Amino acid sequence: MARTPLFQRATVTRIIKETADARTFVLAPHEGAVSYVAGQFCTFRVRVDDVELFRSYSMSSAPETDAELMTTVKRVVGGRVSNWLIDNLSEGDVIEMSRPAGKFCLRESERPLLGFSGGSGITPVLSLAKSALATTDRRVRLLCVDRDRASAIFDATLEELVARYPTRLEVLRHLDADSGLLDPAAVRAFVADDGAADSYICGPEAFMAMVEEALPGPGAIFSERFGAAEPVVAVAEPEPTATPEPAATAGTVTVILGRKKVTVPRNAGETLLESARRGGLTPPFSCESGNCATCMAVLTQGSATMRVNDALTDDEVAEGYVLTCQAIPDTAETTVRYE
Ligand SMILES: Cc1cc2nc3c(=O)[nH]c(=O)nc-3n(C[C@H](O)[C@H](O)[C@H](O)COP(=O)(O)OP(=O)(O)OC[C@H]3O[C@@H](n4cnc5c(N)ncnc54)[C@H](O)[C@@H]3O)c2cc1C
Ligand code: FES
């Protein structure tokens, strides 16, 4: 199967300071122009303190409106990669990035587009808005939520877009510092008569859950999750119990990573990523929630079912690709190869 290699090198040609905590990195991939659609992301492989880490960042550019490929990164307090990128990358540096992935993309539609962004969630929402404005006649309305004015990314870019599309683009800013946290009533007031619109949501998990719940419908909802699922917090001290051994089930899982190949007995309910680790391998991963595609690999024998797939396209799934952090083998003998 001839495919573009998963990772390639790209030169950082320009760095734009968007806010005190956010930078746009303009990238020139060494293999030539990258083919992507608005709303997609790339996964970056970086070494921080001698540890290889993978993180995904969405494109803030849109292929129809920007000649250059751009991604926008916002600092996360205590975060290893976001802070490393912002503090260490300089113009002219070379970085490793995956091919674009993700399904948070425009669907063929004539309905208005509503975008709901929280913080750095504006990155893919801006890309989608630029693309929809340039390639369709759809109305685009954005509700952009930030802590305060100083942390609002793309303020000037959005103002320029509104000036360019005054009858089709509306941007409503909500600043927590002025109005407190956004609530369901404010979401419904913003939607008003556009309940049938397509809604695109990206931001912190609690913000996204609130918007998803508040949307009155009947329009379609598309969500991009940046983080891992919220950890489940135990409310009461659980009774101590012995950790059950995973149940073995008939068959084996074989994992090929680079020049290493391991075969382990199949365990019921175990993902391919977990099987690979049990076999002593250290495959790439980032979110472990089915959002980022860092852990993708191709099945060369057998089949597997993904619990969540918010990253691979239908074509990639048809070609046999799986998110190994989500894929549980259906077959007794299963082989997966990381590329
Ligand atoms: C599809 C996708 C697209 C994305 N697009 C963007 C984008 O366009 N722009 C953007 O800015 N981000 C984006 N993200 C988020 C990005 O990938 C990173 O998750 C984010 O930058 C944080 O990574 P980090 O390495 O800085 O933080 P991490 O080091 O992963 O830390 C995250 C948080 O966990 C805490 N933490 C870390 N280690 C520990 C520990 N041992 N104990 C307790 N707490 C700990 C940190 O304090 C921090 O709050 C996207 C994510 C996905 C999945
Ligand atoms: S690690 Fe992100 S999808 Fe598997």
PDB file of N, CA and C in Angstrom, residues 208-263:
ATOM      1  N   MET A 208     -17.448  22.305  25.944  1.00  0.00           N
ATOM      2  CA  MET A 208     -18.051  21.556  24.834  1.00  0.00           C
ATOM      3  C   MET A 208     -19.294  20.793  25.294  1.00  0.00           C
ATOM      4  N   ALA A 209     -19.178  20.153  26.453  1.00  0.00           N
ATOM      5  CA  ALA A 209     -20.318  19.376  26.963  1.00  0.00           C
ATOM      6  C   ALA A 209     -21.514  20.298  27.190  1.00  0.00           C
ATOM      7  N   MET A 210     -21.258  21.493  27.711  1.00  0.00           N
ATOM      8  CA  MET A 210     -22.354  22.427  27.992  1.00  0.00           C
ATOM      9  C   MET A 210     -23.007  22.875  26.679  1.00  0.00           C
ATOM     10  N   VAL A 211     -22.187  23.213  25.681  1.00  0.00           N
ATOM     11  CA  VAL A 211     -22.752  23.684  24.406  1.00  0.00           C
ATOM     12  C   VAL A 211     -23.534  22.554  23.732  1.00  0.00           C
ATOM     13  N   GLU A 212     -22.960  21.357  23.718  1.00  0.00           N
ATOM     14  CA  GLU A 212     -23.649  20.215  23.080  1.00  0.00           C
ATOM     15  C   GLU A 212     -25.020  19.995  23.720  1.00  0.00           C
ATOM     16  N   GLU A 213     -25.058  20.098  25.022  1.00  0.00           N
ATOM     17  CA  GLU A 213     -26.299  19.873  25.766  1.00  0.00           C
ATOM     18  C   GLU A 213     -27.298  21.010  25.517  1.00  0.00           C
ATOM     19  N   ALA A 214     -26.776  22.239  25.382  1.00  0.00           N
ATOM     20  CA  ALA A 214     -27.661  23.409  25.280  1.00  0.00           C
ATOM     21  C   ALA A 214     -28.246  23.599  23.885  1.00  0.00           C
ATOM     22  N   LEU A 215     -27.581  23.065  22.867  1.00  0.00           N
ATOM     23  CA  LEU A 215     -28.051  23.333  21.501  1.00  0.00           C
ATOM     24  C   LEU A 215     -29.480  22.828  21.334  1.00  0.00           C
ATOM     25  N   PRO A 216     -30.370  23.670  20.846  1.00  0.00           N
ATOM     26  CA  PRO A 216     -31.782  23.289  20.808  1.00  0.00           C
ATOM     27  C   PRO A 216     -32.122  22.300  19.687  1.00  0.00           C
ATOM     28  N   GLY A 217     -31.234  22.157  18.688  1.00  0.00           N
ATOM     29  CA  GLY A 217     -31.529  21.268  17.564  1.00  0.00           C
ATOM     30  C   GLY A 217     -32.491  21.922  16.602  1.00  0.00           C
ATOM     31  N   PRO A 218     -32.801  21.266  15.469  1.00  0.00           N
ATOM     32  CA  PRO A 218     -32.450  19.882  15.127  1.00  0.00           C
ATOM     33  C   PRO A 218     -31.160  19.761  14.306  1.00  0.00           C
ATOM     34  N   GLY A 219     -30.335  20.799  14.251  1.00  0.00           N
ATOM     35  CA  GLY A 219     -29.164  20.777  13.366  1.00  0.00           C
ATOM     36  C   GLY A 219     -28.123  19.745  13.791  1.00  0.00           C
ATOM     37  N   ALA A 220     -27.179  19.478  12.859  1.00  0.00           N
ATOM     38  CA  ALA A 220     -26.116  18.512  13.140  1.00  0.00           C
ATOM     39  C   ALA A 220     -25.043  19.149  14.031  1.00  0.00           C
ATOM     40  N   ILE A 221     -24.415  18.325  14.852  1.00  0.00           N
ATOM     41  CA  ILE A 221     -23.363  18.807  15.756  1.00  0.00           C
ATOM     42  C   ILE A 221     -22.063  18.078  15.431  1.00  0.00           C
ATOM     43  N   PHE A 222     -20.978  18.840  15.240  1.00  0.00           N
ATOM     44  CA  PHE A 222     -19.654  18.260  15.007  1.00  0.00           C
ATOM     45  C   PHE A 222     -18.724  18.789  16.092  1.00  0.00           C
ATOM     46  N   SER A 223     -18.004  17.890  16.743  1.00  0.00           N
ATOM     47  CA  SER A 223     -17.168  18.302  17.872  1.00  0.00           C
ATOM     48  C   SER A 223     -15.733  17.837  17.668  1.00  0.00           C
ATOM     49  N   GLU A 224     -14.784  18.674  18.070  1.00  0.00           N
ATOM     50  CA  GLU A 224     -13.368  18.291  18.057  1.00  0.00           C
ATOM     51  C   GLU A 224     -12.866  18.356  19.485  1.00  0.00           C
ATOM     52  N   ARG A 225     -12.380  17.220  19.990  1.00  0.00           N
ATOM     53  CA  ARG A 225     -11.916  17.171  21.385  1.00  0.00           C
ATOM     54  C   ARG A 225     -10.396  17.228  21.395  1.00  0.00           C
ATOM     55  N   PHE A 226      -9.860  18.222  22.092  1.00  0.00           N
ATOM     56  CA  PHE A 226      -8.410  18.419  22.138  1.00  0.00           C
ATOM     57  C   PHE A 226      -7.743  17.524  23.174  1.00  0.00           C
ATOM     58  N   GLY A 227      -8.484  17.180  24.208  1.00  0.00           N
ATOM     59  CA  GLY A 227      -7.816  16.500  25.317  1.00  0.00           C
ATOM     60  C   GLY A 227      -8.278  15.085  25.468  1.00  0.00           C
ATOM     61  N   ALA A 228      -7.653  14.400  26.438  1.00  0.00           N
ATOM     62  CA  ALA A 228      -8.110  13.070  26.790  1.00  0.00           C
ATOM     63  C   ALA A 228      -9.432  13.220  27.526  1.00  0.00           C
ATOM     64  N   ALA A 229     -10.182  12.120  27.588  1.00  0.00           N
ATOM     65  CA  ALA A 229     -11.445  12.157  28.312  1.00  0.00           C
ATOM     66  C   ALA A 229     -11.184  12.566  29.756  1.00  0.00           C
ATOM     67  N   GLU A 230     -12.152  13.265  30.330  1.00  0.00           N
ATOM     68  CA  GLU A 230     -12.008  13.684  31.727  1.00  0.00           C
ATOM     69  C   GLU A 230     -11.852  12.443  32.601  1.00  0.00           C
ATOM     70  N   PRO A 231     -10.918  12.487  33.540  1.00  0.00           N
ATOM     71  CA  PRO A 231     -10.802  11.315  34.406  1.00  0.00           C
ATOM     72  C   PRO A 231     -12.051  11.141  35.265  1.00  0.00           C
ATOM     73  N   VAL A 232     -12.410   9.917  35.525  1.00  0.00           N
ATOM     74  CA  VAL A 232     -13.558   9.661  36.384  1.00  0.00           C
ATOM     75  C   VAL A 232     -13.094   9.839  37.819  1.00  0.00           C
ATOM     76  N   VAL A 233     -13.775  10.721  38.559  1.00  0.00           N
ATOM     77  CA  VAL A 233     -13.365  10.988  39.931  1.00  0.00           C
ATOM     78  C   VAL A 233     -14.248  10.173  40.870  1.00  0.00           C
ATOM     79  N   ALA A 234     -13.612   9.371  41.703  1.00  0.00           N
ATOM     80  CA  ALA A 234     -14.388   8.572  42.649  1.00  0.00           C
ATOM     81  C   ALA A 234     -14.914   9.486  43.750  1.00  0.00           C
ATOM     82  N   VAL A 235     -16.226   9.428  44.061  1.00  0.00           N
ATOM     83  CA  VAL A 235     -16.784  10.314  45.083  1.00  0.00           C
ATOM     84  C   VAL A 235     -16.614   9.713  46.477  1.00  0.00           C
ATOM     85  N   ALA A 236     -16.562   8.415  46.571  1.00  0.00           N
ATOM     86  CA  ALA A 236     -16.359   7.794  47.887  1.00  0.00           C
ATOM     87  C   ALA A 236     -15.154   6.868  47.785  1.00  0.00           C
ATOM     88  N   GLU A 237     -14.482   6.697  48.890  1.00  0.00           N
ATOM     89  CA  GLU A 237     -13.318   5.803  48.916  1.00  0.00           C
ATOM     90  C   GLU A 237     -13.784   4.384  48.572  1.00  0.00           C
ATOM     91  N   PRO A 238     -13.311   3.791  47.470  1.00  0.00           N
ATOM     92  CA  PRO A 238     -13.807   2.468  47.122  1.00  0.00           C
ATOM     93  C   PRO A 238     -13.247   1.396  48.063  1.00  0.00           C
ATOM     94  N   GLU A 239     -14.023   0.329  48.214  1.00  0.00           N
ATOM     95  CA  GLU A 239     -13.542  -0.814  48.996  1.00  0.00           C
ATOM     96  C   GLU A 239     -12.308  -1.367  48.300  1.00  0.00           C
ATOM     97  N   PRO A 240     -11.225  -1.682  49.063  1.00  0.00           N
ATOM     98  CA  PRO A 240     -10.066  -2.241  48.384  1.00  0.00           C
ATOM     99  C   PRO A 240     -10.393  -3.612  47.785  1.00  0.00           C
ATOM    100  N   THR A 241     -10.066  -3.754  46.516  1.00  0.00           N
ATOM    101  CA  THR A 241     -10.292  -5.045  45.854  1.00  0.00           C
ATOM    102  C   THR A 241      -9.024  -5.407  45.101  1.00  0.00           C
ATOM    103  N   ALA A 242      -8.812  -6.683  44.923  1.00  0.00           N
ATOM    104  CA  ALA A 242      -7.646  -7.123  44.152  1.00  0.00           C
ATOM    105  C   ALA A 242      -7.890  -6.777  42.689  1.00  0.00           C
ATOM    106  N   THR A 243      -6.848  -6.244  42.000  1.00  0.00           N
ATOM    107  CA  THR A 243      -6.999  -5.922  40.585  1.00  0.00           C
ATOM    108  C   THR A 243      -7.151  -7.227  39.802  1.00  0.00           C
ATOM    109  N   PRO A 244      -8.289  -7.376  39.062  1.00  0.00           N
ATOM    110  CA  PRO A 244      -8.459  -8.648  38.370  1.00  0.00           C
ATOM    111  C   PRO A 244      -7.472  -8.771  37.207  1.00  0.00           C
ATOM    112  N   GLU A 245      -6.966  -9.947  37.020  1.00  0.00           N
ATOM    113  CA  GLU A 245      -6.120 -10.225  35.857  1.00  0.00           C
ATOM    114  C   GLU A 245      -7.009 -10.174  34.627  1.00  0.00           C
ATOM    115  N   PRO A 246      -6.571  -9.519  33.512  1.00  0.00           N
ATOM    116  CA  PRO A 246      -7.408  -9.546  32.316  1.00  0.00           C
ATOM    117  C   PRO A 246      -7.609 -10.981  31.836  1.00  0.00           C
ATOM    118  N   ALA A 247      -8.854 -11.281  31.426  1.00  0.00           N
ATOM    119  CA  ALA A 247      -9.149 -12.657  31.030  1.00  0.00           C
ATOM    120  C   ALA A 247      -8.490 -12.981  29.711  1.00  0.00           C
ATOM    121  N   ALA A 248      -7.758 -14.086  29.704  1.00  0.00           N
ATOM    122  CA  ALA A 248      -7.156 -14.532  28.444  1.00  0.00           C
ATOM    123  C   ALA A 248      -8.264 -15.106  27.582  1.00  0.00           C
ATOM    124  N   THR A 249      -8.123 -14.951  26.283  1.00  0.00           N
ATOM    125  CA  THR A 249      -9.106 -15.504  25.367  1.00  0.00           C
ATOM    126  C   THR A 249      -8.324 -16.153  24.229  1.00  0.00           C
ATOM    127  N   ALA A 250      -8.974 -17.048  23.514  1.00  0.00           N
ATOM    128  CA  ALA A 250      -8.216 -17.834  22.523  1.00  0.00           C
ATOM    129  C   ALA A 250      -7.604 -16.929  21.456  1.00  0.00           C
ATOM    130  N   GLY A 251      -6.379 -17.191  21.080  1.00  0.00           N
ATOM    131  CA  GLY A 251      -5.763 -16.478  19.967  1.00  0.00           C
ATOM    132  C   GLY A 251      -4.561 -15.651  20.385  1.00  0.00           C
ATOM    133  N   THR A 252      -4.000 -14.949  19.407  1.00  0.00           N
ATOM    134  CA  THR A 252      -2.810 -14.124  19.662  1.00  0.00           C
ATOM    135  C   THR A 252      -2.933 -12.779  18.950  1.00  0.00           C
ATOM    136  N   VAL A 253      -2.141 -11.848  19.421  1.00  0.00           N
ATOM    137  CA  VAL A 253      -2.020 -10.543  18.763  1.00  0.00           C
ATOM    138  C   VAL A 253      -0.552 -10.357  18.402  1.00  0.00           C
ATOM    139  N   THR A 254      -0.293 -10.064  17.138  1.00  0.00           N
ATOM    140  CA  THR A 254       1.081  -9.826  16.696  1.00  0.00           C
ATOM    141  C   THR A 254       1.215  -8.351  16.335  1.00  0.00           C
ATOM    142  N   VAL A 255       2.276  -7.730  16.825  1.00  0.00           N
ATOM    143  CA  VAL A 255       2.478  -6.300  16.587  1.00  0.00           C
ATOM    144  C   VAL A 255       3.859  -6.102  15.945  1.00  0.00           C
ATOM    145  N   ILE A 256       3.876  -5.345  14.866  1.00  0.00           N
ATOM    146  CA  ILE A 256       5.143  -5.050  14.187  1.00  0.00           C
ATOM    147  C   ILE A 256       5.392  -3.550  14.322  1.00  0.00           C
ATOM    148  N   LEU A 257       6.527  -3.218  14.898  1.00  0.00           N
ATOM    149  CA  LEU A 257       6.889  -1.800  15.083  1.00  0.00           C
ATOM    150  C   LEU A 257       8.338  -1.656  14.643  1.00  0.00           C
ATOM    151  N   GLY A 258       8.548  -0.966  13.533  1.00  0.00           N
ATOM    152  CA  GLY A 258       9.908  -0.880  12.990  1.00  0.00           C
ATOM    153  C   GLY A 258      10.423  -2.279  12.688  1.00  0.00           C
ATOM    154  N   ARG A 259      11.608  -2.617  13.230  1.00  0.00           N
ATOM    155  CA  ARG A 259      12.159  -3.949  12.961  1.00  0.00           C
ATOM    156  C   ARG A 259      11.786  -4.967  14.035  1.00  0.00           C
ATOM    157  N   LYS A 260      10.951  -4.526  14.997  1.00  0.00           N
ATOM    158  CA  LYS A 260      10.564  -5.441  16.084  1.00  0.00           C
ATOM    159  C   LYS A 260       9.203  -6.068  15.788  1.00  0.00           C
ATOM    160  N   LYS A 261       9.093  -7.352  16.162  1.00  0.00           N
ATOM    161  CA  LYS A 261       7.815  -8.050  15.984  1.00  0.00           C
ATOM    162  C   LYS A 261       7.579  -8.877  17.236  1.00  0.00           C
ATOM    163  N   VAL A 262       6.439  -8.669  17.892  1.00  0.00           N
ATOM    164  CA  VAL A 262       6.148  -9.476  19.076  1.00  0.00           C
ATOM    165  C   VAL A 262       4.765 -10.100  18.926  1.00  0.00           C
ATOM    166  N   THR A 263       4.606 -11.272  19.525  1.00  0.00           N
ATOM    167  CA  THR A 263       3.297 -11.930  19.556  1.00  0.00           C
ATOM    168  C   THR A 263       2.958 -12.210  21.009  1.00  0.00           C
TER     169      THR A 263
END
